[in-house]
Amino acid sequence: MSFKPRATLPETAFTLPAKYYVDASVLDRELELFYRRMWVGVGRLEEIPVRGAYVTRAIAGDSVIVLRADSDDVRAFYNVCRHRGTQLCGEAAGRLNGAIQCPYHAWTYDYQGRLIGAPHMDGSPGFRKEDFPLNQVRAGVWDGHVFVCLSTSGPSLAEHLDGLPAKFAPWRMGDLTVAHRIVYDVRANWKLIVQNYNECLHCPTLHPSLNKLSHYLSGENEPLRPTYMGGRMDLSDGIATMSMDGTCPRDPLPGLAAADRRRVYYYSVFPNFLFAPHPDYVLVHTLWPDAPDRTRIVCEWLVHPDERAKASFDLSDAIAFWDMTNRQDWHVCEQAQAGISSRGYRPGPYSNREDLLYAFDRFVVETLGDC
Amino acid sequence: MSFKPRATLPETAFTLPAKYYVDASVLDRELELFYRRMWVGVGRLEEIPVRGAYVTRAIAGDSVIVLRADSDDVRAFYNVCRHRGTQLCGEAAGRLNGAIQCPYHAWTYDYQGRLIGAPHMDGSPGFRKEDFPLNQVRAGVWDGHVFVCLSTSGPSLAEHLDGLPAKFAPWRMGDLTVAHRIVYDVRANWKLIVQNYNECLHCPTLHPSLNKLSHYLSGENEPLRPTYMGGRMDLSDGIATMSMDGTCPRDPLPGLAAADRRRVYYYSVFPNFLFAPHPDYVLVHTLWPDAPDRTRIVCEWLVHPDERAKASFDLSDAIAFWDMTNRQDWHVCEQAQAGISSRGYRPGPYSNREDLLYAFDRFVVETLGDC
Amino acid sequence: MSFKPRATLPETAFTLPAKYYVDASVLDRELELFYRRMWVGVGRLEEIPVRGAYVTRAIAGDSVIVLRADSDDVRAFYNVCRHRGTQLCGEAAGRLNGAIQCPYHAWTYDYQGRLIGAPHMDGSPGFRKEDFPLNQVRAGVWDGHVFVCLSTSGPSLAEHLDGLPAKFAPWRMGDLTVAHRIVYDVRANWKLIVQNYNECLHCPTLHPSLNKLSHYLSGENEPLRPTYMGGRMDLSDGIATMSMDGTCPRDPLPGLAAADRRRVYYYSVFPNFLFAPHPDYVLVHTLWPDAPDRTRIVCEWLVHPDERAKASFDLSDAIAFWDMTNRQDWHVCEQAQAGISSRGYRPGPYSNREDLLYAFDRFVVETLGDC
């Protein structure tokens, strides 16, 4: 267990005013500037395993089709027909049969989004199919994680991820597979979830079990980057991974250095992708704001397929541990939301161990500007 | 099966901007200009068969009492006491016993809406019963269909209906009776329902069964009138009516010309009354907007009482057919609502076979003005 | 049964415009000027019987901790930690163990609200515990009734209650105990509940049973006071209390004068505390607005502990009577809300027997000012 002194925060390092957590206008602006202009994590490539497979995702309220257009080509389109605006794919997932056809009047698009069929439009003066392709947005993949960016301009996915692909290459996340998924509906602002994720000062009070596995004063944070933040914690002596009893019935991920077999990393890629590489699995949370005080959280446990293929494979200890810890966190985030929504709330002082939160708040305020 | 070429729409014939389907302020304006100033269909005269019988209807959010004040006198009043504003009739339907009495302090009105009892108001200086009649609105009946207009000025019901009573007199709708009623709760804007009703370009894709009974290219539309629009379709050879198998176990309506026994008419009287005379029955839909994205739809099947009185009477084929078709339509209208609500929506081009929709859109835009 | 002529109301004594009952902005202003600046009844002292016992109450949307800080010291605090705003007490009631500790990062406060523990804040420049006490509001007790005032300035509880403690001292309400409680969720504006409570002109129509026990023309009203209003009604000959059959299987409260054993008082302390001393019990309603058209009502029956201790104790007649009468009232208040919300509503004339309502309306309008 190592202890590193943190930089001292200024006297003015206080939490944000309540409006950042309760005002619908602030959330609208966040959806615009974070969820529509940045790259958001939308799931795993294995969910669209073959050509024609698709999932739909509601990003900032708008349904998007994420389509395996070809073996090495993932594309994303607004789920909207160019004829009369009908939603093209009504299901959460499915497999297309060579084309995207609107269920209303049979306008038909190929996998590149080009309009290839439009019944009875022949007699319309000036009508040209090439003027009505699907409204395409950007899609990209990093080690099996699929990202979508609704903005057609701005940084590439590689630029957004910056140093992360190199740093976490040893975990070979592209090889991993989702062994379990839980979806939570949390009555708290999405930023409270991010903040909760990025400090462990609350661990002794809220997570006594977790605190035994990795002490809250262990580890080290990286300074805030423009698009992500994170740090690591060290497993306590005799602890093999984050699980109910600290033992690990699974092999560590292949290729990990010895040091990384003793650590857990917690990183938040803005705005919605939180991932935590463990010695033997990777935990991923994606955050989906539904309202200023409501966030849907998808939590996935990723494991190596070789491990999963074993007859003895059992992830229940890690699932139980994080489900318990998740629920403790969501509950206290809901209490924070309730308190911050009160007229009795006043911004309060951060401690030096909440340095990432203060940095995140600065990032939020600077990105949003006046609001 | 006849095919008539349609007029060619201009290059600018595109669907409306999203705001017309999603903005609460647009719906408010529509409720004001369509539902409060025009005549709305509220049901059948047979629902208030005797003196004192009444139904209540929520028109644009306001409860209205529709009362059989006398055998040939239908009246409508806001369902509000003039004393302290209490709703007078709490039930959806009922029969009064000679007067309308408020359940709170017993203010009492006659069937003409005159205040005839007001306990303990004697001592109030200047109080005169004649100053506090019920707030009356206009009511009228066309061939058994009851209409109400919340505005006390503007065109009469006869003016609103224009050529319809003469055109559809042969169906003698005043003689018919409601044999079945289904109420649907649809997550779509009321105008999407009207538009869906007034084109059959979607029939081959969405309604393969319907398309076998009457081909989508058959029939003819009337040009848009100031207060209604509609057209007819022709039954295919060997098809007797719109039913699951196209056969008809019922006699045609008495008095119908041979040509009309081979046709189905689909007419929309703005804003909320859609009726479809068939050879042997009449289908009526009334539309009740609850929100920009939500409409309650009452669907009724009207038949001749002589037919209904037969021991062999069976309407299940026609009910099953239209319930199936309705649900297909409501579902695709909900998909249209979802897509139009997306930031990915762009107005798209109408085909010439969607001529009534384009005309209806022009009417809506011109009526609403800037909004 | 006595009959006293009322003062004659002016010709202009009409009910309020609809906005006072339907506009969210009016309710916001009422919450600000009535519920946040005045003393609101929050329950009985017996609910926090020992040091450390607390209840939480949502006043105008904000959770407040009402704490028995010591045997003769009741305190109230906003339920918000001064660190990151977390709600401190998540339960509706409980008992603390010597301090108030935040569940998130363990900031700890004593029963006077002073911050006595703040982990890891030592290194924060300029941080002083004394700068971060809990946000305290005023609390007070009158004869066992606990009141809270969110405003730290303004009249004291004694000033707010004015002549009531002296007038109702004979009922010794401090000795009484809650024998029954029912919570109602009513779809009506809180002021409609107050108005319904303060006139009996509706009794012959709505409450025929009540009207037999105490005639609606009996009794007398006090003129409106700045912070309360009320009056009394007389029990009819042969009637012992308000119960299903008018008999009373309980002794009258000790110390009551003979005249008060023949009367029921109905008083409304603004904004939310309605109490009705009966010969043998006291009925208390507290009103909690949730929306312009929705109010939660807590109704409690208070009895003397000596009576309650008897083997023969039975309050079911009084509970059944008032539960029935409550439901009649809530239903007609909901009908009033529905009617007033209609565009067909027009303010109507008050009778002289509704004098307190007119006075209350004047008080409301004058307090709210332009809105």
mmCIF file with all atom_site columns, N, CA, C and O in Angstrom, chain A residues 32 36 62 78 80 82-85 87 103-107 120-121 123-125 132 135, chain B residues 11 15 196 199 201-202 205 216 335 338-340 342-344 348-349 351-352 354 357:
data_model
loop_
_atom_site.group_PDB
_atom_site.id
_atom_site.type_symbol
_atom_site.label_atom_id
_atom_site.label_alt_id
_atom_site.label_comp_id
_atom_site.label_asym_id
_atom_site.label_entity_id
_atom_site.label_seq_id
_atom_site.pdbx_PDB_ins_code
_atom_site.Cartn_x
_atom_site.Cartn_y
_atom_site.Cartn_z
_atom_site.occupancy
_atom_site.B_iso_or_equiv
_atom_site.pdbx_formal_charge
_atom_site.auth_seq_id
_atom_site.auth_comp_id
_atom_site.auth_asym_id
_atom_site.auth_atom_id
_atom_site.pdbx_PDB_model_num
ATOM 1   N N  . GLU A 1 32  ? -26.121 18.544 -25.417 1.00 0.00 ? 32  GLU A N  1
ATOM 2   C CA . GLU A 1 32  ? -25.627 19.137 -26.657 1.00 0.00 ? 32  GLU A CA 1
ATOM 3   C C  . GLU A 1 32  ? -24.096 19.096 -26.713 1.00 0.00 ? 32  GLU A C  1
ATOM 4   O O  . GLU A 1 32  ? -23.517 18.644 -27.709 1.00 0.00 ? 32  GLU A O  1
ATOM 5   N N  . ARG A 1 36  ? -23.741 14.988 -27.657 1.00 0.00 ? 36  ARG A N  1
ATOM 6   C CA . ARG A 1 36  ? -23.912 15.084 -29.111 1.00 0.00 ? 36  ARG A CA 1
ATOM 7   C C  . ARG A 1 36  ? -22.618 15.464 -29.809 1.00 0.00 ? 36  ARG A C  1
ATOM 8   O O  . ARG A 1 36  ? -22.463 15.189 -30.990 1.00 0.00 ? 36  ARG A O  1
ATOM 9   N N  . ASP A 1 62  ? -32.127 10.655 -29.032 1.00 0.00 ? 62  ASP A N  1
ATOM 10  C CA . ASP A 1 62  ? -32.334 10.315 -30.440 1.00 0.00 ? 62  ASP A CA 1
ATOM 11  C C  . ASP A 1 62  ? -31.881 8.898  -30.733 1.00 0.00 ? 62  ASP A C  1
ATOM 12  O O  . ASP A 1 62  ? -30.742 8.521  -30.439 1.00 0.00 ? 62  ASP A O  1
ATOM 13  N N  . TYR A 1 78  ? -28.870 7.992  -37.970 1.00 0.00 ? 78  TYR A N  1
ATOM 14  C CA . TYR A 1 78  ? -30.106 8.328  -37.275 1.00 0.00 ? 78  TYR A CA 1
ATOM 15  C C  . TYR A 1 78  ? -31.179 7.368  -37.759 1.00 0.00 ? 78  TYR A C  1
ATOM 16  O O  . TYR A 1 78  ? -31.281 7.092  -38.964 1.00 0.00 ? 78  TYR A O  1
ATOM 17  N N  . VAL A 1 80  ? -34.132 7.199  -38.811 1.00 0.00 ? 80  VAL A N  1
ATOM 18  C CA . VAL A 1 80  ? -35.190 8.054  -39.347 1.00 0.00 ? 80  VAL A CA 1
ATOM 19  C C  . VAL A 1 80  ? -35.217 7.937  -40.866 1.00 0.00 ? 80  VAL A C  1
ATOM 20  O O  . VAL A 1 80  ? -34.200 8.185  -41.524 1.00 0.00 ? 80  VAL A O  1
ATOM 21  N N  . ARG A 1 82  ? -35.947 9.113  -44.638 1.00 0.00 ? 82  ARG A N  1
ATOM 22  C CA . ARG A 1 82  ? -35.888 10.428 -45.273 1.00 0.00 ? 82  ARG A CA 1
ATOM 23  C C  . ARG A 1 82  ? -37.190 10.792 -45.980 1.00 0.00 ? 82  ARG A C  1
ATOM 24  O O  . ARG A 1 82  ? -37.319 11.908 -46.486 1.00 0.00 ? 82  ARG A O  1
ATOM 25  N N  . HIS A 1 83  ? -38.146 9.878  -46.056 1.00 0.00 ? 83  HIS A N  1
ATOM 26  C CA . HIS A 1 83  ? -39.429 10.177 -46.687 1.00 0.00 ? 83  HIS A CA 1
ATOM 27  C C  . HIS A 1 83  ? -40.305 10.972 -45.709 1.00 0.00 ? 83  HIS A C  1
ATOM 28  O O  . HIS A 1 83  ? -40.303 12.184 -45.745 1.00 0.00 ? 83  HIS A O  1
ATOM 29  N N  . ARG A 1 84  ? -40.933 10.283 -44.749 1.00 0.00 ? 84  ARG A N  1
ATOM 30  C CA . ARG A 1 84  ? -41.815 10.991 -43.817 1.00 0.00 ? 84  ARG A CA 1
ATOM 31  C C  . ARG A 1 84  ? -41.371 10.856 -42.372 1.00 0.00 ? 84  ARG A C  1
ATOM 32  O O  . ARG A 1 84  ? -42.145 11.088 -41.448 1.00 0.00 ? 84  ARG A O  1
ATOM 33  N N  . GLY A 1 85  ? -40.085 10.505 -42.180 1.00 0.00 ? 85  GLY A N  1
ATOM 34  C CA . GLY A 1 85  ? -39.511 10.583 -40.842 1.00 0.00 ? 85  GLY A CA 1
ATOM 35  C C  . GLY A 1 85  ? -39.747 9.368  -39.965 1.00 0.00 ? 85  GLY A C  1
ATOM 36  O O  . GLY A 1 85  ? -39.434 9.395  -38.767 1.00 0.00 ? 85  GLY A O  1
ATOM 37  N N  . GLN A 1 87  ? -39.435 5.999  -37.922 1.00 0.00 ? 87  GLN A N  1
ATOM 38  C CA . GLN A 1 87  ? -38.328 5.233  -37.352 1.00 0.00 ? 87  GLN A CA 1
ATOM 39  C C  . GLN A 1 87  ? -38.201 3.931  -38.139 1.00 0.00 ? 87  GLN A C  1
ATOM 40  O O  . GLN A 1 87  ? -39.181 3.204  -38.329 1.00 0.00 ? 87  GLN A O  1
ATOM 41  N N  . PRO A 1 103 ? -40.755 0.585  -42.745 1.00 0.00 ? 103 PRO A N  1
ATOM 42  C CA . PRO A 1 103 ? -41.984 -0.214 -42.659 1.00 0.00 ? 103 PRO A CA 1
ATOM 43  C C  . PRO A 1 103 ? -43.227 0.524  -43.153 1.00 0.00 ? 103 PRO A C  1
ATOM 44  O O  . PRO A 1 103 ? -44.275 -0.100 -43.315 1.00 0.00 ? 103 PRO A O  1
ATOM 45  N N  . TYR A 1 104 ? -43.113 1.841  -43.406 1.00 0.00 ? 104 TYR A N  1
ATOM 46  C CA . TYR A 1 104 ? -44.320 2.611  -43.738 1.00 0.00 ? 104 TYR A CA 1
ATOM 47  C C  . TYR A 1 104 ? -44.585 2.575  -45.255 1.00 0.00 ? 104 TYR A C  1
ATOM 48  O O  . TYR A 1 104 ? -45.593 2.028  -45.701 1.00 0.00 ? 104 TYR A O  1
ATOM 49  N N  . HIS A 1 105 ? -43.659 3.124  -46.065 1.00 0.00 ? 105 HIS A N  1
ATOM 50  C CA . HIS A 1 105 ? -43.892 3.184  -47.510 1.00 0.00 ? 105 HIS A CA 1
ATOM 51  C C  . HIS A 1 105 ? -42.771 2.533  -48.309 1.00 0.00 ? 105 HIS A C  1
ATOM 52  O O  . HIS A 1 105 ? -42.606 2.788  -49.497 1.00 0.00 ? 105 HIS A O  1
ATOM 53  N N  . ALA A 1 106 ? -41.943 1.744  -47.596 1.00 0.00 ? 106 ALA A N  1
ATOM 54  C CA . ALA A 1 106 ? -40.956 0.883  -48.256 1.00 0.00 ? 106 ALA A CA 1
ATOM 55  C C  . ALA A 1 106 ? -39.783 1.619  -48.904 1.00 0.00 ? 106 ALA A C  1
ATOM 56  O O  . ALA A 1 106 ? -39.116 1.051  -49.776 1.00 0.00 ? 106 ALA A O  1
ATOM 57  N N  . TRP A 1 107 ? -39.495 2.851  -48.476 1.00 0.00 ? 107 TRP A N  1
ATOM 58  C CA . TRP A 1 107 ? -38.234 3.426  -48.918 1.00 0.00 ? 107 TRP A CA 1
ATOM 59  C C  . TRP A 1 107 ? -37.107 2.514  -48.422 1.00 0.00 ? 107 TRP A C  1
ATOM 60  O O  . TRP A 1 107 ? -37.155 2.038  -47.281 1.00 0.00 ? 107 TRP A O  1
ATOM 61  N N  . HIS A 1 120 ? -43.153 5.062  -56.182 1.00 0.00 ? 120 HIS A N  1
ATOM 62  C CA . HIS A 1 120 ? -44.065 6.113  -56.641 1.00 0.00 ? 120 HIS A CA 1
ATOM 63  C C  . HIS A 1 120 ? -43.485 7.520  -56.542 1.00 0.00 ? 120 HIS A C  1
ATOM 64  O O  . HIS A 1 120 ? -44.236 8.499  -56.578 1.00 0.00 ? 120 HIS A O  1
ATOM 65  N N  . MET A 1 121 ? -42.161 7.623  -56.423 1.00 0.00 ? 121 MET A N  1
ATOM 66  C CA . MET A 1 121 ? -41.559 8.957  -56.436 1.00 0.00 ? 121 MET A CA 1
ATOM 67  C C  . MET A 1 121 ? -41.158 9.358  -57.849 1.00 0.00 ? 121 MET A C  1
ATOM 68  O O  . MET A 1 121 ? -40.682 10.483 -58.058 1.00 0.00 ? 121 MET A O  1
ATOM 69  N N  . GLY A 1 123 ? -42.802 10.232 -60.433 1.00 0.00 ? 123 GLY A N  1
ATOM 70  C CA . GLY A 1 123 ? -43.480 11.382 -61.033 1.00 0.00 ? 123 GLY A CA 1
ATOM 71  C C  . GLY A 1 123 ? -43.206 12.698 -60.335 1.00 0.00 ? 123 GLY A C  1
ATOM 72  O O  . GLY A 1 123 ? -43.794 13.718 -60.688 1.00 0.00 ? 123 GLY A O  1
ATOM 73  N N  . SER A 1 124 ? -42.350 12.682 -59.315 1.00 0.00 ? 124 SER A N  1
ATOM 74  C CA . SER A 1 124 ? -42.122 13.917 -58.557 1.00 0.00 ? 124 SER A CA 1
ATOM 75  C C  . SER A 1 124 ? -41.014 14.728 -59.217 1.00 0.00 ? 124 SER A C  1
ATOM 76  O O  . SER A 1 124 ? -39.883 14.250 -59.335 1.00 0.00 ? 124 SER A O  1
ATOM 77  N N  . PRO A 1 125 ? -41.324 15.934 -59.640 1.00 0.00 ? 125 PRO A N  1
ATOM 78  C CA . PRO A 1 125 ? -40.328 16.731 -60.350 1.00 0.00 ? 125 PRO A CA 1
ATOM 79  C C  . PRO A 1 125 ? -39.121 17.028 -59.463 1.00 0.00 ? 125 PRO A C  1
ATOM 80  O O  . PRO A 1 125 ? -39.281 17.399 -58.302 1.00 0.00 ? 125 PRO A O  1
ATOM 81  N N  . PHE A 1 132 ? -31.241 11.854 -50.926 1.00 0.00 ? 132 PHE A N  1
ATOM 82  C CA . PHE A 1 132 ? -31.900 11.431 -49.690 1.00 0.00 ? 132 PHE A CA 1
ATOM 83  C C  . PHE A 1 132 ? -31.260 10.202 -49.053 1.00 0.00 ? 132 PHE A C  1
ATOM 84  O O  . PHE A 1 132 ? -31.935 9.205  -48.795 1.00 0.00 ? 132 PHE A O  1
ATOM 85  N N  . ASN A 1 135 ? -29.230 9.793  -42.698 1.00 0.00 ? 135 ASN A N  1
ATOM 86  C CA . ASN A 1 135 ? -28.457 10.779 -41.960 1.00 0.00 ? 135 ASN A CA 1
ATOM 87  C C  . ASN A 1 135 ? -27.401 10.037 -41.141 1.00 0.00 ? 135 ASN A C  1
ATOM 88  O O  . ASN A 1 135 ? -27.699 9.476  -40.084 1.00 0.00 ? 135 ASN A O  1
ATOM 89  N N  . GLU B 1 11  ? -42.161 20.803 -56.512 1.00 0.00 ? 11  GLU B N  1
ATOM 90  C CA . GLU B 1 11  ? -40.888 20.302 -55.959 1.00 0.00 ? 11  GLU B CA 1
ATOM 91  C C  . GLU B 1 11  ? -40.745 20.581 -54.474 1.00 0.00 ? 11  GLU B C  1
ATOM 92  O O  . GLU B 1 11  ? -39.996 19.942 -53.771 1.00 0.00 ? 11  GLU B O  1
ATOM 93  N N  . THR B 1 15  ? -42.727 17.275 -46.238 1.00 0.00 ? 15  THR B N  1
ATOM 94  C CA . THR B 1 15  ? -43.427 17.147 -44.953 1.00 0.00 ? 15  THR B CA 1
ATOM 95  C C  . THR B 1 15  ? -43.082 18.334 -44.054 1.00 0.00 ? 15  THR B C  1
ATOM 96  O O  . THR B 1 15  ? -42.121 19.063 -44.298 1.00 0.00 ? 15  THR B O  1
ATOM 97  N N  . ASN B 1 196 ? -52.238 9.504  -41.975 1.00 0.00 ? 196 ASN B N  1
ATOM 98  C CA . ASN B 1 196 ? -52.265 8.064  -42.228 1.00 0.00 ? 196 ASN B CA 1
ATOM 99  C C  . ASN B 1 196 ? -53.596 7.640  -42.844 1.00 0.00 ? 196 ASN B C  1
ATOM 100 O O  . ASN B 1 196 ? -53.651 6.759  -43.713 1.00 0.00 ? 196 ASN B O  1
ATOM 101 N N  . GLU B 1 199 ? -54.074 8.497  -47.045 1.00 0.00 ? 199 GLU B N  1
ATOM 102 C CA . GLU B 1 199 ? -53.321 7.981  -48.196 1.00 0.00 ? 199 GLU B CA 1
ATOM 103 C C  . GLU B 1 199 ? -53.237 6.475  -48.066 1.00 0.00 ? 199 GLU B C  1
ATOM 104 O O  . GLU B 1 199 ? -53.219 5.936  -46.965 1.00 0.00 ? 199 GLU B O  1
ATOM 105 N N  . LEU B 1 201 ? -50.857 4.832  -50.016 1.00 0.00 ? 201 LEU B N  1
ATOM 106 C CA . LEU B 1 201 ? -49.549 4.437  -50.538 1.00 0.00 ? 201 LEU B CA 1
ATOM 107 C C  . LEU B 1 201 ? -48.849 3.443  -49.599 1.00 0.00 ? 201 LEU B C  1
ATOM 108 O O  . LEU B 1 201 ? -47.998 2.665  -50.014 1.00 0.00 ? 201 LEU B O  1
ATOM 109 N N  . HIS B 1 202 ? -49.210 3.508  -48.331 1.00 0.00 ? 202 HIS B N  1
ATOM 110 C CA . HIS B 1 202 ? -48.568 2.608  -47.367 1.00 0.00 ? 202 HIS B CA 1
ATOM 111 C C  . HIS B 1 202 ? -49.228 1.222  -47.344 1.00 0.00 ? 202 HIS B C  1
ATOM 112 O O  . HIS B 1 202 ? -48.743 0.315  -46.666 1.00 0.00 ? 202 HIS B O  1
ATOM 113 N N  . THR B 1 205 ? -47.236 -2.157 -48.244 1.00 0.00 ? 205 THR B N  1
ATOM 114 C CA . THR B 1 205 ? -46.222 -2.524 -47.247 1.00 0.00 ? 205 THR B CA 1
ATOM 115 C C  . THR B 1 205 ? -46.849 -2.916 -45.921 1.00 0.00 ? 205 THR B C  1
ATOM 116 O O  . THR B 1 205 ? -46.511 -3.925 -45.321 1.00 0.00 ? 205 THR B O  1
ATOM 117 N N  . TYR B 1 216 ? -54.490 -0.411 -53.655 1.00 0.00 ? 216 TYR B N  1
ATOM 118 C CA . TYR B 1 216 ? -54.110 0.941  -53.222 1.00 0.00 ? 216 TYR B CA 1
ATOM 119 C C  . TYR B 1 216 ? -54.088 1.949  -54.361 1.00 0.00 ? 216 TYR B C  1
ATOM 120 O O  . TYR B 1 216 ? -54.085 3.151  -54.123 1.00 0.00 ? 216 TYR B O  1
ATOM 121 N N  . GLN B 1 335 ? -44.196 4.965  -34.802 1.00 0.00 ? 335 GLN B N  1
ATOM 122 C CA . GLN B 1 335 ? -42.814 4.980  -35.317 1.00 0.00 ? 335 GLN B CA 1
ATOM 123 C C  . GLN B 1 335 ? -42.527 6.307  -36.030 1.00 0.00 ? 335 GLN B C  1
ATOM 124 O O  . GLN B 1 335 ? -41.419 6.837  -35.941 1.00 0.00 ? 335 GLN B O  1
ATOM 125 N N  . ALA B 1 338 ? -41.907 8.856  -33.332 1.00 0.00 ? 338 ALA B N  1
ATOM 126 C CA . ALA B 1 338 ? -40.569 8.678  -32.751 1.00 0.00 ? 338 ALA B CA 1
ATOM 127 C C  . ALA B 1 338 ? -39.503 9.237  -33.676 1.00 0.00 ? 338 ALA B C  1
ATOM 128 O O  . ALA B 1 338 ? -38.568 9.917  -33.236 1.00 0.00 ? 338 ALA B O  1
ATOM 129 N N  . GLY B 1 339 ? -39.615 8.957  -34.974 1.00 0.00 ? 339 GLY B N  1
ATOM 130 C CA . GLY B 1 339 ? -38.592 9.433  -35.901 1.00 0.00 ? 339 GLY B CA 1
ATOM 131 C C  . GLY B 1 339 ? -38.622 10.941 -36.085 1.00 0.00 ? 339 GLY B C  1
ATOM 132 O O  . GLY B 1 339 ? -37.577 11.600 -36.078 1.00 0.00 ? 339 GLY B O  1
ATOM 133 N N  . ILE B 1 340 ? -39.819 11.492 -36.198 1.00 0.00 ? 340 ILE B N  1
ATOM 134 C CA . ILE B 1 340 ? -39.936 12.942 -36.397 1.00 0.00 ? 340 ILE B CA 1
ATOM 135 C C  . ILE B 1 340 ? -39.430 13.686 -35.161 1.00 0.00 ? 340 ILE B C  1
ATOM 136 O O  . ILE B 1 340 ? -38.929 14.803 -35.263 1.00 0.00 ? 340 ILE B O  1
ATOM 137 N N  . SER B 1 342 ? -36.888 13.014 -33.552 1.00 0.00 ? 342 SER B N  1
ATOM 138 C CA . SER B 1 342 ? -35.428 12.914 -33.492 1.00 0.00 ? 342 SER B CA 1
ATOM 139 C C  . SER B 1 342 ? -34.760 14.107 -34.148 1.00 0.00 ? 342 SER B C  1
ATOM 140 O O  . SER B 1 342 ? -35.269 14.683 -35.108 1.00 0.00 ? 342 SER B O  1
ATOM 141 N N  . ARG B 1 343 ? -33.586 14.466 -33.644 1.00 0.00 ? 343 ARG B N  1
ATOM 142 C CA . ARG B 1 343 ? -32.779 15.501 -34.296 1.00 0.00 ? 343 ARG B CA 1
ATOM 143 C C  . ARG B 1 343 ? -32.316 15.064 -35.675 1.00 0.00 ? 343 ARG B C  1
ATOM 144 O O  . ARG B 1 343 ? -31.824 15.859 -36.458 1.00 0.00 ? 343 ARG B O  1
ATOM 145 N N  . GLY B 1 344 ? -32.434 13.771 -35.931 1.00 0.00 ? 344 GLY B N  1
ATOM 146 C CA . GLY B 1 344 ? -32.041 13.280 -37.248 1.00 0.00 ? 344 GLY B CA 1
ATOM 147 C C  . GLY B 1 344 ? -33.120 13.471 -38.303 1.00 0.00 ? 344 GLY B C  1
ATOM 148 O O  . GLY B 1 344 ? -32.888 13.219 -39.482 1.00 0.00 ? 344 GLY B O  1
ATOM 149 N N  . GLY B 1 348 ? -39.222 15.522 -45.599 1.00 0.00 ? 348 GLY B N  1
ATOM 150 C CA . GLY B 1 348 ? -38.956 14.722 -46.792 1.00 0.00 ? 348 GLY B CA 1
ATOM 151 C C  . GLY B 1 348 ? -40.020 14.965 -47.855 1.00 0.00 ? 348 GLY B C  1
ATOM 152 O O  . GLY B 1 348 ? -41.075 15.547 -47.567 1.00 0.00 ? 348 GLY B O  1
ATOM 153 N N  . PRO B 1 349 ? -39.754 14.496 -49.067 1.00 0.00 ? 349 PRO B N  1
ATOM 154 C CA . PRO B 1 349 ? -40.639 14.810 -50.200 1.00 0.00 ? 349 PRO B CA 1
ATOM 155 C C  . PRO B 1 349 ? -41.871 13.910 -50.252 1.00 0.00 ? 349 PRO B C  1
ATOM 156 O O  . PRO B 1 349 ? -41.781 12.698 -50.082 1.00 0.00 ? 349 PRO B O  1
ATOM 157 N N  . SER B 1 351 ? -44.863 12.111 -52.375 1.00 0.00 ? 351 SER B N  1
ATOM 158 C CA . SER B 1 351 ? -45.155 11.662 -53.734 1.00 0.00 ? 351 SER B CA 1
ATOM 159 C C  . SER B 1 351 ? -46.512 12.224 -54.162 1.00 0.00 ? 351 SER B C  1
ATOM 160 O O  . SER B 1 351 ? -47.280 12.725 -53.328 1.00 0.00 ? 351 SER B O  1
ATOM 161 N N  . ASN B 1 352 ? -46.788 12.121 -55.436 1.00 0.00 ? 352 ASN B N  1
ATOM 162 C CA . ASN B 1 352 ? -48.071 12.630 -55.935 1.00 0.00 ? 352 ASN B CA 1
ATOM 163 C C  . ASN B 1 352 ? -49.267 11.884 -55.338 1.00 0.00 ? 352 ASN B C  1
ATOM 164 O O  . ASN B 1 352 ? -50.374 12.412 -55.308 1.00 0.00 ? 352 ASN B O  1
ATOM 165 N N  . GLU B 1 354 ? -49.623 11.308 -52.344 1.00 0.00 ? 354 GLU B N  1
ATOM 166 C CA . GLU B 1 354 ? -49.844 11.838 -50.989 1.00 0.00 ? 354 GLU B CA 1
ATOM 167 C C  . GLU B 1 354 ? -50.369 13.272 -51.093 1.00 0.00 ? 354 GLU B C  1
ATOM 168 O O  . GLU B 1 354 ? -50.110 14.108 -50.228 1.00 0.00 ? 354 GLU B O  1
ATOM 169 N N  . LEU B 1 357 ? -52.332 14.848 -48.197 1.00 0.00 ? 357 LEU B N  1
ATOM 170 C CA . LEU B 1 357 ? -51.520 15.153 -47.020 1.00 0.00 ? 357 LEU B CA 1
ATOM 171 C C  . LEU B 1 357 ? -50.843 16.505 -47.189 1.00 0.00 ? 357 LEU B C  1
ATOM 172 O O  . LEU B 1 357 ? -50.802 17.319 -46.259 1.00 0.00 ? 357 LEU B O  1
#
